[in-house]
Amino acid sequence: MGVHLRTHRTFIEDHLLPDTTFLTEVRADMDFISAFLMERCFQGAAHTVRVSRVVMGGSYNEYTVLKGRSEANLVVFLKNLSSFEDQLKWQQVFIEEIQKHLWQLQQEKQFKLKFEVQSSEQPNSRSLSFKLSSPERQQEVEFDVQPAYDALCKSTNEDGPACGVIVPSMGIVIKVS
């Protein structure tokens, strides 16, 4: 390898890429958050809507997270909706339900990283976000949370829904029920 290429690689590793420990901690915390949403979100609700899977996307999923601050998407796929229009109609209710559970989680669990649910300045906001950060390392990833109708998850019998496999280019499936 030439000196010039080695110099570029060293520069990238030293100045652009985040700490590998930080990335490992983000992955561990995100696995826990995703499992929590799948197990507890919408439990006890009057409707039958539940979380079918949680998928990460954006720069974190593409392994292009940069040192300092990065953004990512967390798509919460919902099953037992009859159509995409149902998701649009009930979007605010779903956002509020997810936010309520994320706030509960923030109070209950000690994370490896600092976990902060962000409050929207606007009432009836259609967006939700949270942040995982490491003040000591001066690194953070902010996640935009997006509920989505799971068109790949259709009820097939009394045993519950059968969910399809998501295309890898769309994101990593953390868990499929």
PDB file of C-alpha atoms in Angstrom:
ATOM      1  CA  MET A   1       0.000   0.000   0.000  1.00  0.00           C
ATOM      2  CA  GLY A   2       1.378   3.397  -0.945  1.00  0.00           C
ATOM      3  CA  VAL A   3       2.295   6.015   1.617  1.00  0.00           C
ATOM      4  CA  HIS A   4      -0.395   8.356   0.245  1.00  0.00           C
ATOM      5  CA  LEU A   5      -3.183   5.763   0.645  1.00  0.00           C
ATOM      6  CA  ARG A   6      -1.987   4.829   4.137  1.00  0.00           C
ATOM      7  CA  THR A   7      -2.017   8.511   5.120  1.00  0.00           C
ATOM      8  CA  HIS A   8      -5.619   8.881   3.876  1.00  0.00           C
ATOM      9  CA  ARG A   9      -6.745   5.747   5.700  1.00  0.00           C
ATOM     10  CA  THR A  10      -5.120   6.945   8.933  1.00  0.00           C
ATOM     11  CA  PHE A  11      -6.734  10.362   8.553  1.00  0.00           C
ATOM     12  CA  ILE A  12     -10.177   8.789   8.035  1.00  0.00           C
ATOM     13  CA  GLU A  13      -9.790   6.468  11.030  1.00  0.00           C
ATOM     14  CA  ASP A  14      -8.445   9.222  13.299  1.00  0.00           C
ATOM     15  CA  HIS A  15     -10.713  12.115  12.313  1.00  0.00           C
ATOM     16  CA  LEU A  16     -13.906  10.877  10.605  1.00  0.00           C
ATOM     17  CA  LEU A  17     -14.929   7.467  11.933  1.00  0.00           C
ATOM     18  CA  PRO A  18     -16.588   7.169  15.334  1.00  0.00           C
ATOM     19  CA  ASP A  19     -15.132   5.223  18.207  1.00  0.00           C
ATOM     20  CA  THR A  20     -15.811   1.479  17.754  1.00  0.00           C
ATOM     21  CA  THR A  21     -16.842   1.172  21.405  1.00  0.00           C
ATOM     22  CA  PHE A  22     -19.471   3.857  20.798  1.00  0.00           C
ATOM     23  CA  LEU A  23     -20.850   1.937  17.787  1.00  0.00           C
ATOM     24  CA  THR A  24     -20.978  -1.287  19.808  1.00  0.00           C
ATOM     25  CA  GLU A  25     -22.854   0.482  22.604  1.00  0.00           C
ATOM     26  CA  VAL A  26     -25.294   2.053  20.110  1.00  0.00           C
ATOM     27  CA  ARG A  27     -26.016  -1.394  18.636  1.00  0.00           C
ATOM     28  CA  ALA A  28     -26.591  -2.943  22.087  1.00  0.00           C
ATOM     29  CA  ASP A  29     -28.895  -0.114  23.181  1.00  0.00           C
ATOM     30  CA  MET A  30     -30.791  -0.183  19.868  1.00  0.00           C
ATOM     31  CA  ASP A  31     -31.314  -3.944  20.139  1.00  0.00           C
ATOM     32  CA  PHE A  32     -32.821  -3.396  23.596  1.00  0.00           C
ATOM     33  CA  ILE A  33     -35.001  -0.442  22.479  1.00  0.00           C
ATOM     34  CA  SER A  34     -36.285  -2.406  19.487  1.00  0.00           C
ATOM     35  CA  ALA A  35     -37.126  -5.475  21.572  1.00  0.00           C
ATOM     36  CA  PHE A  36     -38.844  -3.234  24.129  1.00  0.00           C
ATOM     37  CA  LEU A  37     -41.006  -1.612  21.436  1.00  0.00           C
ATOM     38  CA  MET A  38     -41.949  -5.004  20.019  1.00  0.00           C
ATOM     39  CA  GLU A  39     -42.885  -6.433  23.407  1.00  0.00           C
ATOM     40  CA  ARG A  40     -44.568  -3.492  25.141  1.00  0.00           C
ATOM     41  CA  CYS A  41     -45.775  -0.944  22.625  1.00  0.00           C
ATOM     42  CA  PHE A  42     -49.582  -1.045  22.167  1.00  0.00           C
ATOM     43  CA  GLN A  43     -49.980  -3.790  24.802  1.00  0.00           C
ATOM     44  CA  GLY A  44     -53.260  -3.256  26.592  1.00  0.00           C
ATOM     45  CA  ALA A  45     -54.574  -0.922  23.889  1.00  0.00           C
ATOM     46  CA  ALA A  46     -58.209  -1.234  22.828  1.00  0.00           C
ATOM     47  CA  HIS A  47     -57.176  -1.778  19.198  1.00  0.00           C
ATOM     48  CA  THR A  48     -55.283  -4.791  17.815  1.00  0.00           C
ATOM     49  CA  VAL A  49     -52.420  -2.850  16.221  1.00  0.00           C
ATOM     50  CA  ARG A  50     -49.032  -4.209  17.295  1.00  0.00           C
ATOM     51  CA  VAL A  51     -45.395  -3.804  16.278  1.00  0.00           C
ATOM     52  CA  SER A  52     -44.341  -6.453  13.757  1.00  0.00           C
ATOM     53  CA  ARG A  53     -40.685  -5.424  13.438  1.00  0.00           C
ATOM     54  CA  VAL A  54     -38.295  -2.546  13.914  1.00  0.00           C
ATOM     55  CA  VAL A  55     -35.836  -1.569  11.179  1.00  0.00           C
ATOM     56  CA  MET A  56     -32.908   0.844  11.354  1.00  0.00           C
ATOM     57  CA  GLY A  57     -31.874   2.867   8.349  1.00  0.00           C
ATOM     58  CA  GLY A  58     -29.982   5.986   7.436  1.00  0.00           C
ATOM     59  CA  SER A  59     -26.303   6.560   8.026  1.00  0.00           C
ATOM     60  CA  TYR A  60     -26.082   4.221  11.016  1.00  0.00           C
ATOM     61  CA  ASN A  61     -27.388   1.296   9.011  1.00  0.00           C
ATOM     62  CA  GLU A  62     -25.105   2.078   6.080  1.00  0.00           C
ATOM     63  CA  TYR A  63     -22.066   2.171   8.378  1.00  0.00           C
ATOM     64  CA  THR A  64     -21.350   5.731   7.331  1.00  0.00           C
ATOM     65  CA  VAL A  65     -21.744   7.200  10.791  1.00  0.00           C
ATOM     66  CA  LEU A  66     -19.305  10.025  11.289  1.00  0.00           C
ATOM     67  CA  LYS A  67     -17.465  11.080  14.405  1.00  0.00           C
ATOM     68  CA  GLY A  68     -19.457  13.665  16.317  1.00  0.00           C
ATOM     69  CA  ARG A  69     -23.138  13.681  15.309  1.00  0.00           C
ATOM     70  CA  SER A  70     -25.046  11.420  12.937  1.00  0.00           C
ATOM     71  CA  GLU A  71     -28.687  10.823  12.122  1.00  0.00           C
ATOM     72  CA  ALA A  72     -30.554   7.596  11.513  1.00  0.00           C
ATOM     73  CA  ASN A  73     -34.102   6.340  11.008  1.00  0.00           C
ATOM     74  CA  LEU A  74     -35.991   3.843  13.109  1.00  0.00           C
ATOM     75  CA  VAL A  75     -39.027   2.484  11.283  1.00  0.00           C
ATOM     76  CA  VAL A  76     -41.595   0.829  13.545  1.00  0.00           C
ATOM     77  CA  PHE A  77     -43.664  -1.460  11.310  1.00  0.00           C
ATOM     78  CA  LEU A  78     -47.246  -1.971  12.481  1.00  0.00           C
ATOM     79  CA  LYS A  79     -49.360  -5.066  11.876  1.00  0.00           C
ATOM     80  CA  ASN A  80     -53.120  -5.576  12.044  1.00  0.00           C
ATOM     81  CA  LEU A  81     -53.884  -2.414  10.069  1.00  0.00           C
ATOM     82  CA  SER A  82     -56.275  -2.937   7.185  1.00  0.00           C
ATOM     83  CA  SER A  83     -54.605  -0.383   4.898  1.00  0.00           C
ATOM     84  CA  PHE A  84     -52.023   2.339   4.519  1.00  0.00           C
ATOM     85  CA  GLU A  85     -54.862   4.823   4.958  1.00  0.00           C
ATOM     86  CA  ASP A  86     -55.422   3.464   8.484  1.00  0.00           C
ATOM     87  CA  GLN A  87     -51.827   4.324   9.318  1.00  0.00           C
ATOM     88  CA  LEU A  88     -52.313   7.872   8.050  1.00  0.00           C
ATOM     89  CA  LYS A  89     -55.605   8.235   9.913  1.00  0.00           C
ATOM     90  CA  TRP A  90     -54.141   7.051  13.233  1.00  0.00           C
ATOM     91  CA  GLN A  91     -50.570   8.358  12.794  1.00  0.00           C
ATOM     92  CA  GLN A  92     -50.789  10.811  15.706  1.00  0.00           C
ATOM     93  CA  VAL A  93     -52.131   8.116  18.059  1.00  0.00           C
ATOM     94  CA  PHE A  94     -49.279   5.775  17.052  1.00  0.00           C
ATOM     95  CA  ILE A  95     -46.652   8.501  17.564  1.00  0.00           C
ATOM     96  CA  GLU A  96     -48.052   9.309  21.016  1.00  0.00           C
ATOM     97  CA  GLU A  97     -48.130   5.618  21.998  1.00  0.00           C
ATOM     98  CA  ILE A  98     -44.532   5.036  20.899  1.00  0.00           C
ATOM     99  CA  GLN A  99     -43.411   8.228  22.628  1.00  0.00           C
ATOM    100  CA  LYS A 100     -45.164   7.213  25.874  1.00  0.00           C
ATOM    101  CA  HIS A 101     -43.308   3.898  25.903  1.00  0.00           C
ATOM    102  CA  LEU A 102     -39.963   5.479  25.039  1.00  0.00           C
ATOM    103  CA  TRP A 103     -40.413   7.896  27.963  1.00  0.00           C
ATOM    104  CA  GLN A 104     -41.210   4.930  30.233  1.00  0.00           C
ATOM    105  CA  LEU A 105     -38.105   3.172  29.000  1.00  0.00           C
ATOM    106  CA  GLN A 106     -35.994   6.283  29.597  1.00  0.00           C
ATOM    107  CA  GLN A 107     -37.125   6.238  33.250  1.00  0.00           C
ATOM    108  CA  GLU A 108     -36.813   2.463  33.799  1.00  0.00           C
ATOM    109  CA  LYS A 109     -33.591   1.366  32.119  1.00  0.00           C
ATOM    110  CA  GLN A 110     -29.985   2.324  32.594  1.00  0.00           C
ATOM    111  CA  PHE A 111     -28.434   2.358  29.129  1.00  0.00           C
ATOM    112  CA  LYS A 112     -24.809   2.083  28.125  1.00  0.00           C
ATOM    113  CA  LEU A 113     -25.206   5.492  26.469  1.00  0.00           C
ATOM    114  CA  LYS A 114     -27.234   8.540  27.429  1.00  0.00           C
ATOM    115  CA  PHE A 115     -30.786   7.971  26.123  1.00  0.00           C
ATOM    116  CA  GLU A 116     -32.971  11.057  25.620  1.00  0.00           C
ATOM    117  CA  VAL A 117     -36.441  11.159  24.110  1.00  0.00           C
ATOM    118  CA  GLN A 118     -36.791  14.470  22.302  1.00  0.00           C
ATOM    119  CA  SER A 119     -39.925  16.544  22.869  1.00  0.00           C
ATOM    120  CA  SER A 120     -41.596  18.177  19.919  1.00  0.00           C
ATOM    121  CA  GLU A 121     -42.210  21.906  20.190  1.00  0.00           C
ATOM    122  CA  GLN A 122     -45.402  21.536  18.152  1.00  0.00           C
ATOM    123  CA  PRO A 123     -48.633  20.035  19.460  1.00  0.00           C
ATOM    124  CA  ASN A 124     -49.914  17.106  17.377  1.00  0.00           C
ATOM    125  CA  SER A 125     -46.504  16.666  15.816  1.00  0.00           C
ATOM    126  CA  ARG A 126     -46.172  13.889  13.259  1.00  0.00           C
ATOM    127  CA  SER A 127     -42.563  13.282  14.225  1.00  0.00           C
ATOM    128  CA  LEU A 128     -40.708  11.700  17.101  1.00  0.00           C
ATOM    129  CA  SER A 129     -37.019  11.396  17.806  1.00  0.00           C
ATOM    130  CA  PHE A 130     -34.576  10.250  20.447  1.00  0.00           C
ATOM    131  CA  LYS A 131     -30.854  10.489  20.901  1.00  0.00           C
ATOM    132  CA  LEU A 132     -28.153   8.104  22.070  1.00  0.00           C
ATOM    133  CA  SER A 133     -25.010   9.953  23.065  1.00  0.00           C
ATOM    134  CA  SER A 134     -21.689   9.627  24.778  1.00  0.00           C
ATOM    135  CA  PRO A 135     -20.700  13.020  26.228  1.00  0.00           C
ATOM    136  CA  GLU A 136     -17.230  11.692  27.143  1.00  0.00           C
ATOM    137  CA  ARG A 137     -16.566  10.713  23.529  1.00  0.00           C
ATOM    138  CA  GLN A 138     -18.479  13.701  22.132  1.00  0.00           C
ATOM    139  CA  GLN A 139     -20.520  11.434  19.862  1.00  0.00           C
ATOM    140  CA  GLU A 140     -24.240  11.018  19.301  1.00  0.00           C
ATOM    141  CA  VAL A 141     -26.751   9.469  16.959  1.00  0.00           C
ATOM    142  CA  GLU A 142     -30.210  11.009  16.673  1.00  0.00           C
ATOM    143  CA  PHE A 143     -32.962   8.640  15.554  1.00  0.00           C
ATOM    144  CA  ASP A 144     -36.126   9.796  13.792  1.00  0.00           C
ATOM    145  CA  VAL A 145     -38.915   7.342  14.635  1.00  0.00           C
ATOM    146  CA  GLN A 146     -41.447   6.614  11.905  1.00  0.00           C
ATOM    147  CA  PRO A 147     -44.458   4.328  12.334  1.00  0.00           C
ATOM    148  CA  ALA A 148     -45.275   2.500   9.096  1.00  0.00           C
ATOM    149  CA  TYR A 149     -47.977   0.194   7.780  1.00  0.00           C
ATOM    150  CA  ASP A 150     -46.438  -3.249   7.331  1.00  0.00           C
ATOM    151  CA  ALA A 151     -47.647  -4.278   3.886  1.00  0.00           C
ATOM    152  CA  LEU A 152     -45.481  -7.427   4.114  1.00  0.00           C
ATOM    153  CA  CYS A 153     -47.303  -8.679   7.209  1.00  0.00           C
ATOM    154  CA  LYS A 154     -50.672 -10.213   6.417  1.00  0.00           C
ATOM    155  CA  SER A 155     -52.871 -12.375   8.624  1.00  0.00           C
ATOM    156  CA  THR A 156     -52.922 -15.901   7.235  1.00  0.00           C
ATOM    157  CA  ASN A 157     -54.730 -17.870   9.947  1.00  0.00           C
ATOM    158  CA  GLU A 158     -55.702 -17.923  13.610  1.00  0.00           C
ATOM    159  CA  ASP A 159     -52.067 -18.418  14.637  1.00  0.00           C
ATOM    160  CA  GLY A 160     -51.298 -14.802  13.808  1.00  0.00           C
ATOM    161  CA  PRO A 161     -49.673 -12.905  11.005  1.00  0.00           C
ATOM    162  CA  ALA A 162     -47.018 -14.211   8.650  1.00  0.00           C
ATOM    163  CA  CYS A 163     -44.482 -11.511   7.901  1.00  0.00           C
ATOM    164  CA  GLY A 164     -42.369 -11.394   4.779  1.00  0.00           C
ATOM    165  CA  VAL A 165     -38.669 -10.724   4.649  1.00  0.00           C
ATOM    166  CA  ILE A 166     -37.558  -7.171   4.065  1.00  0.00           C
ATOM    167  CA  VAL A 167     -35.170  -6.381   1.204  1.00  0.00           C
ATOM    168  CA  PRO A 168     -31.667  -5.871   2.691  1.00  0.00           C
ATOM    169  CA  SER A 169     -31.161  -2.542   0.901  1.00  0.00           C
ATOM    170  CA  MET A 170     -34.105  -1.145   2.894  1.00  0.00           C
ATOM    171  CA  GLY A 171     -32.531  -1.831   6.272  1.00  0.00           C
ATOM    172  CA  ILE A 172     -31.570  -4.403   8.838  1.00  0.00           C
ATOM    173  CA  VAL A 173     -34.444  -6.403  10.298  1.00  0.00           C
ATOM    174  CA  ILE A 174     -33.805  -6.443  14.004  1.00  0.00           C
ATOM    175  CA  LYS A 175     -36.616  -8.825  14.816  1.00  0.00           C
ATOM    176  CA  VAL A 176     -39.500 -10.337  12.900  1.00  0.00           C
ATOM    177  CA  SER A 177     -42.471 -11.890  14.651  1.00  0.00           C
TER     178      SER A 177
END
